[in-house]
């Protein structure tokens, strides 16, 4: 039953376009796609008929799903049907669903028609055309209904967001003018967090909150505020509140604002109450006077108080409460819940349809007293005392708690500047510190901490001072060098660069530093010389230097309109030079590598890897020593030639050919061979002998020995 | 929360830093950073690694057995803590700190003088 009141499970209603895509692609995927014109005509017909029927079936399924999943207003609780009527307009809703239904029929009709026509087609082409026509017509129907689909989708979205109110369970409804404090009351009573704002109509729809009371779950419904208008003039928002009041069997909490901060006087509020009184027909009603923290009931005008008393006379309990200070909220809630419980229980007991009439089935058996002896239950005296004490405590509920300050917790700091304070905590720290400070005082008095100013004699002091000056100068020179290095000024030829530094000012400065005073008068020539502008190339026109002809402006000045662009051009020219300069390349074609095999990459121990690998090729070496009878006879080139020949024939590498026959003896030879003379036969023997005993992979190392006579 | 001392270099290990190593014989070693940890694993002797406090103490560069240091020593004696005691202690700590640094500075100067003479 609860599923009826939870509309979150409705599947999404696709728009007409989407539905068309879905349905057509499904038809294409799920039916056979291949047909040839040489097939039997019946086969072709059934192929295309299948497609038409498949589309019809799919559309039928999808549309039926929509129709079935949307709630029928007749089948849901009248509260929901009324709510839906207010929100979505029942007529529109019904019409939309009805149109979807008719679409279903129409689609079925079209499919039937075209399948019948298919019988009379005699070629693949005709069948195909029929199928196209059928599918097209079926899908076009959908397009016409696009507005219904969109409307239904909107309805579905809104429905899924409706609060799930169970109309049959225990409920409290809050009603009243806008801004009286219904939402704040709801927030304080339940776990809901409804928006509370100072403007009216903050709550625009119904909200549900839940709370527990007496081990049962209760719903509390917050409604938008109702204004005092006749029913016809009410807007959608107010109508939701009215619907809730009308259909739900619940306790009504009419919230009034005593302080009149909601812009309505108490009279107006009571008028509203009277006007919606008919809605409270069989419901327990409570009036809550909210915002009592601002104005108490006793402080309002007597006429208003009289009105409230009138209400009370009609058996409607009026309670004061304040959502801000929380007073009276819980009492009101308890009262309201109790009243509703009583009513519900009554109703359940009275209803005949209530099959589980437990009362009729309950029977409490009481033993018949056989004599007048009193047989009271035994309660041990200790428990009895406790019981009476507890009862007495319960009675003294008015005992006020004394307001006393909570004792300040003493927080021990743990750390001070990198030291643990707990290391210092000891009982006798004062004594220790007294000791220490005494010792320190003695040390100060003894002059331990006095600076030894007379330790250095005059010479060393001078030396130290000069050293300081030297150090400072060195620092400055370092910094200057760094600055100089860091410029991207173009590197100027030394001649010109030197000339730039050799100015009068620099000279004067340097001399004054050394203690020599010079004046410009004495250095007349230097001054005139330094006042010339320094140019890279001197253009000499004519005979004397003084006759300077019309020097054409240099091209870099000529080609540029103004100084700013000239500066920019200079800058970009210099910047362009930079990458080449930094790479230390002369130009683009300069690919010279200064260090092809940097040592640090080609030397050192291996990081990961076995030590068995040597830097050179891995070849095992076998030493064969040729012991020659008379080395003098076979000396020099001849031996070399022999060895080379041998190596070629045996297909071995000779290691260090040059020094081989220079060895006198080695002593670690694997094989000894006797070679008397380099004869062919002997050579062959040697060859076979070597090959027989030595494997192919081994490198054969040859040494030549002189046989000792 | 306690500030520990690194086993290797004797610098303070703040919470959230370093590694604690517990050996099978349940001796605990705390390291302030992986440098000390790795050297320990290499079985280096901290007294021979010049930048550690242990080596410096051995060479006479640090205050050793000074009264100021004796006040700051961790003992296993339970202390009855009261707010007054803590206040007193904090003030004393600050003054002890001052004295310790004065003495340390004096030691450094003495060392400098010695170097100069050499």
mmCIF file with all atom_site columns, N, CA and C in Angstrom, chain A residues 648-672:
data_model
loop_
_atom_site.group_PDB
_atom_site.id
_atom_site.type_symbol
_atom_site.label_atom_id
_atom_site.label_alt_id
_atom_site.label_comp_id
_atom_site.label_asym_id
_atom_site.label_entity_id
_atom_site.label_seq_id
_atom_site.pdbx_PDB_ins_code
_atom_site.Cartn_x
_atom_site.Cartn_y
_atom_site.Cartn_z
_atom_site.occupancy
_atom_site.B_iso_or_equiv
_atom_site.pdbx_formal_charge
_atom_site.auth_seq_id
_atom_site.auth_comp_id
_atom_site.auth_asym_id
_atom_site.auth_atom_id
_atom_site.pdbx_PDB_model_num
ATOM 1  N N  . UNK A 1 648 ? 92.900  -17.147 -38.841 1.00 0.00 ? 648 UNK A N  1
ATOM 2  C CA . UNK A 1 648 ? 91.878  -17.120 -39.880 1.00 0.00 ? 648 UNK A CA 1
ATOM 3  C C  . UNK A 1 648 ? 91.348  -18.507 -40.159 1.00 0.00 ? 648 UNK A C  1
ATOM 4  N N  . UNK A 1 649 ? 92.279  -19.441 -40.196 1.00 0.00 ? 649 UNK A N  1
ATOM 5  C CA . UNK A 1 649 ? 91.844  -20.799 -40.509 1.00 0.00 ? 649 UNK A CA 1
ATOM 6  C C  . UNK A 1 649 ? 91.032  -21.403 -39.384 1.00 0.00 ? 649 UNK A C  1
ATOM 7  N N  . UNK A 1 650 ? 91.477  -21.133 -38.168 1.00 0.00 ? 650 UNK A N  1
ATOM 8  C CA . UNK A 1 650 ? 90.745  -21.683 -37.028 1.00 0.00 ? 650 UNK A CA 1
ATOM 9  C C  . UNK A 1 650 ? 89.513  -20.848 -36.681 1.00 0.00 ? 650 UNK A C  1
ATOM 10 N N  . UNK A 1 651 ? 89.402  -19.765 -37.323 1.00 0.00 ? 651 UNK A N  1
ATOM 11 C CA . UNK A 1 651 ? 88.275  -18.860 -37.077 1.00 0.00 ? 651 UNK A CA 1
ATOM 12 C C  . UNK A 1 651 ? 88.234  -18.421 -35.613 1.00 0.00 ? 651 UNK A C  1
ATOM 13 N N  . UNK A 1 652 ? 89.343  -17.922 -35.184 1.00 0.00 ? 652 UNK A N  1
ATOM 14 C CA . UNK A 1 652 ? 89.395  -17.431 -33.811 1.00 0.00 ? 652 UNK A CA 1
ATOM 15 C C  . UNK A 1 652 ? 89.914  -16.007 -33.833 1.00 0.00 ? 652 UNK A C  1
ATOM 16 N N  . UNK A 1 653 ? 89.676  -15.314 -32.731 1.00 0.00 ? 653 UNK A N  1
ATOM 17 C CA . UNK A 1 653 ? 90.221  -13.973 -32.608 1.00 0.00 ? 653 UNK A CA 1
ATOM 18 C C  . UNK A 1 653 ? 91.562  -14.037 -31.926 1.00 0.00 ? 653 UNK A C  1
ATOM 19 N N  . UNK A 1 654 ? 92.433  -13.278 -32.445 1.00 0.00 ? 654 UNK A N  1
ATOM 20 C CA . UNK A 1 654 ? 93.723  -13.197 -31.777 1.00 0.00 ? 654 UNK A CA 1
ATOM 21 C C  . UNK A 1 654 ? 93.749  -11.971 -30.904 1.00 0.00 ? 654 UNK A C  1
ATOM 22 N N  . UNK A 1 655 ? 94.157  -12.217 -29.718 1.00 0.00 ? 655 UNK A N  1
ATOM 23 C CA . UNK A 1 655 ? 94.146  -11.113 -28.765 1.00 0.00 ? 655 UNK A CA 1
ATOM 24 C C  . UNK A 1 655 ? 95.544  -10.534 -28.693 1.00 0.00 ? 655 UNK A C  1
ATOM 25 N N  . UNK A 1 656 ? 95.560  -9.257  -28.923 1.00 0.00 ? 656 UNK A N  1
ATOM 26 C CA . UNK A 1 656 ? 96.826  -8.570  -28.737 1.00 0.00 ? 656 UNK A CA 1
ATOM 27 C C  . UNK A 1 656 ? 97.958  -9.223  -29.537 1.00 0.00 ? 656 UNK A C  1
ATOM 28 N N  . UNK A 1 657 ? 97.691  -9.211  -30.828 1.00 0.00 ? 657 UNK A N  1
ATOM 29 C CA . UNK A 1 657 ? 98.617  -9.925  -31.715 1.00 0.00 ? 657 UNK A CA 1
ATOM 30 C C  . UNK A 1 657 ? 100.053 -9.466  -31.568 1.00 0.00 ? 657 UNK A C  1
ATOM 31 N N  . UNK A 1 658 ? 100.167 -8.185  -31.369 1.00 0.00 ? 658 UNK A N  1
ATOM 32 C CA . UNK A 1 658 ? 101.525 -7.636  -31.452 1.00 0.00 ? 658 UNK A CA 1
ATOM 33 C C  . UNK A 1 658 ? 102.467 -8.235  -30.430 1.00 0.00 ? 658 UNK A C  1
ATOM 34 N N  . UNK A 1 659 ? 101.947 -8.286  -29.211 1.00 0.00 ? 659 UNK A N  1
ATOM 35 C CA . UNK A 1 659 ? 102.886 -8.654  -28.151 1.00 0.00 ? 659 UNK A CA 1
ATOM 36 C C  . UNK A 1 659 ? 103.059 -10.155 -27.992 1.00 0.00 ? 659 UNK A C  1
ATOM 37 N N  . UNK A 1 660 ? 102.346 -10.844 -28.792 1.00 0.00 ? 660 UNK A N  1
ATOM 38 C CA . UNK A 1 660 ? 102.306 -12.275 -28.518 1.00 0.00 ? 660 UNK A CA 1
ATOM 39 C C  . UNK A 1 660 ? 103.658 -12.966 -28.567 1.00 0.00 ? 660 UNK A C  1
ATOM 40 N N  . UNK A 1 661 ? 104.329 -12.732 -29.622 1.00 0.00 ? 661 UNK A N  1
ATOM 41 C CA . UNK A 1 661 ? 105.568 -13.485 -29.723 1.00 0.00 ? 661 UNK A CA 1
ATOM 42 C C  . UNK A 1 661 ? 106.691 -12.827 -28.963 1.00 0.00 ? 661 UNK A C  1
ATOM 43 N N  . UNK A 1 662 ? 106.395 -11.814 -28.255 1.00 0.00 ? 662 UNK A N  1
ATOM 44 C CA . UNK A 1 662 ? 107.412 -11.214 -27.418 1.00 0.00 ? 662 UNK A CA 1
ATOM 45 C C  . UNK A 1 662 ? 107.458 -11.820 -26.024 1.00 0.00 ? 662 UNK A C  1
ATOM 46 N N  . UNK A 1 663 ? 106.437 -12.562 -25.715 1.00 0.00 ? 663 UNK A N  1
ATOM 47 C CA . UNK A 1 663 ? 106.441 -13.186 -24.399 1.00 0.00 ? 663 UNK A CA 1
ATOM 48 C C  . UNK A 1 663 ? 107.508 -14.261 -24.324 1.00 0.00 ? 663 UNK A C  1
ATOM 49 N N  . UNK A 1 664 ? 108.144 -14.271 -23.228 1.00 0.00 ? 664 UNK A N  1
ATOM 50 C CA . UNK A 1 664 ? 109.080 -15.365 -22.996 1.00 0.00 ? 664 UNK A CA 1
ATOM 51 C C  . UNK A 1 664 ? 108.311 -16.567 -22.478 1.00 0.00 ? 664 UNK A C  1
ATOM 52 N N  . UNK A 1 665 ? 107.635 -16.343 -21.478 1.00 0.00 ? 665 UNK A N  1
ATOM 53 C CA . UNK A 1 665 ? 106.795 -17.427 -20.952 1.00 0.00 ? 665 UNK A CA 1
ATOM 54 C C  . UNK A 1 665 ? 105.677 -16.820 -20.136 1.00 0.00 ? 665 UNK A C  1
ATOM 55 N N  . UNK A 1 666 ? 104.600 -17.520 -20.132 1.00 0.00 ? 666 UNK A N  1
ATOM 56 C CA . UNK A 1 666 ? 103.523 -17.037 -19.284 1.00 0.00 ? 666 UNK A CA 1
ATOM 57 C C  . UNK A 1 666 ? 103.259 -17.967 -18.113 1.00 0.00 ? 666 UNK A C  1
ATOM 58 N N  . UNK A 1 667 ? 103.167 -19.193 -18.408 1.00 0.00 ? 667 UNK A N  1
ATOM 59 C CA . UNK A 1 667 ? 102.971 -20.139 -17.317 1.00 0.00 ? 667 UNK A CA 1
ATOM 60 C C  . UNK A 1 667 ? 101.532 -20.557 -17.144 1.00 0.00 ? 667 UNK A C  1
ATOM 61 N N  . UNK A 1 668 ? 100.589 -19.769 -17.561 1.00 0.00 ? 668 UNK A N  1
ATOM 62 C CA . UNK A 1 668 ? 99.211  -20.234 -17.450 1.00 0.00 ? 668 UNK A CA 1
ATOM 63 C C  . UNK A 1 668 ? 98.655  -20.496 -18.835 1.00 0.00 ? 668 UNK A C  1
ATOM 64 N N  . UNK A 1 669 ? 99.029  -21.566 -19.375 1.00 0.00 ? 669 UNK A N  1
ATOM 65 C CA . UNK A 1 669 ? 98.518  -21.939 -20.694 1.00 0.00 ? 669 UNK A CA 1
ATOM 66 C C  . UNK A 1 669 ? 97.667  -23.188 -20.556 1.00 0.00 ? 669 UNK A C  1
ATOM 67 N N  . UNK A 1 670 ? 96.657  -23.218 -21.364 1.00 0.00 ? 670 UNK A N  1
ATOM 68 C CA . UNK A 1 670 ? 95.764  -24.370 -21.293 1.00 0.00 ? 670 UNK A CA 1
ATOM 69 C C  . UNK A 1 670 ? 96.279  -25.537 -22.108 1.00 0.00 ? 670 UNK A C  1
ATOM 70 N N  . UNK A 1 671 ? 96.783  -25.159 -23.245 1.00 0.00 ? 671 UNK A N  1
ATOM 71 C CA . UNK A 1 671 ? 97.256  -26.223 -24.138 1.00 0.00 ? 671 UNK A CA 1
ATOM 72 C C  . UNK A 1 671 ? 98.698  -25.926 -24.554 1.00 0.00 ? 671 UNK A C  1
ATOM 73 N N  . UNK A 1 672 ? 99.458  -26.907 -24.608 1.00 0.00 ? 672 UNK A N  1
ATOM 74 C CA . UNK A 1 672 ? 100.806 -26.720 -25.179 1.00 0.00 ? 672 UNK A CA 1
ATOM 75 C C  . UNK A 1 672 ? 100.896 -27.456 -26.510 1.00 0.00 ? 672 UNK A C  1
#
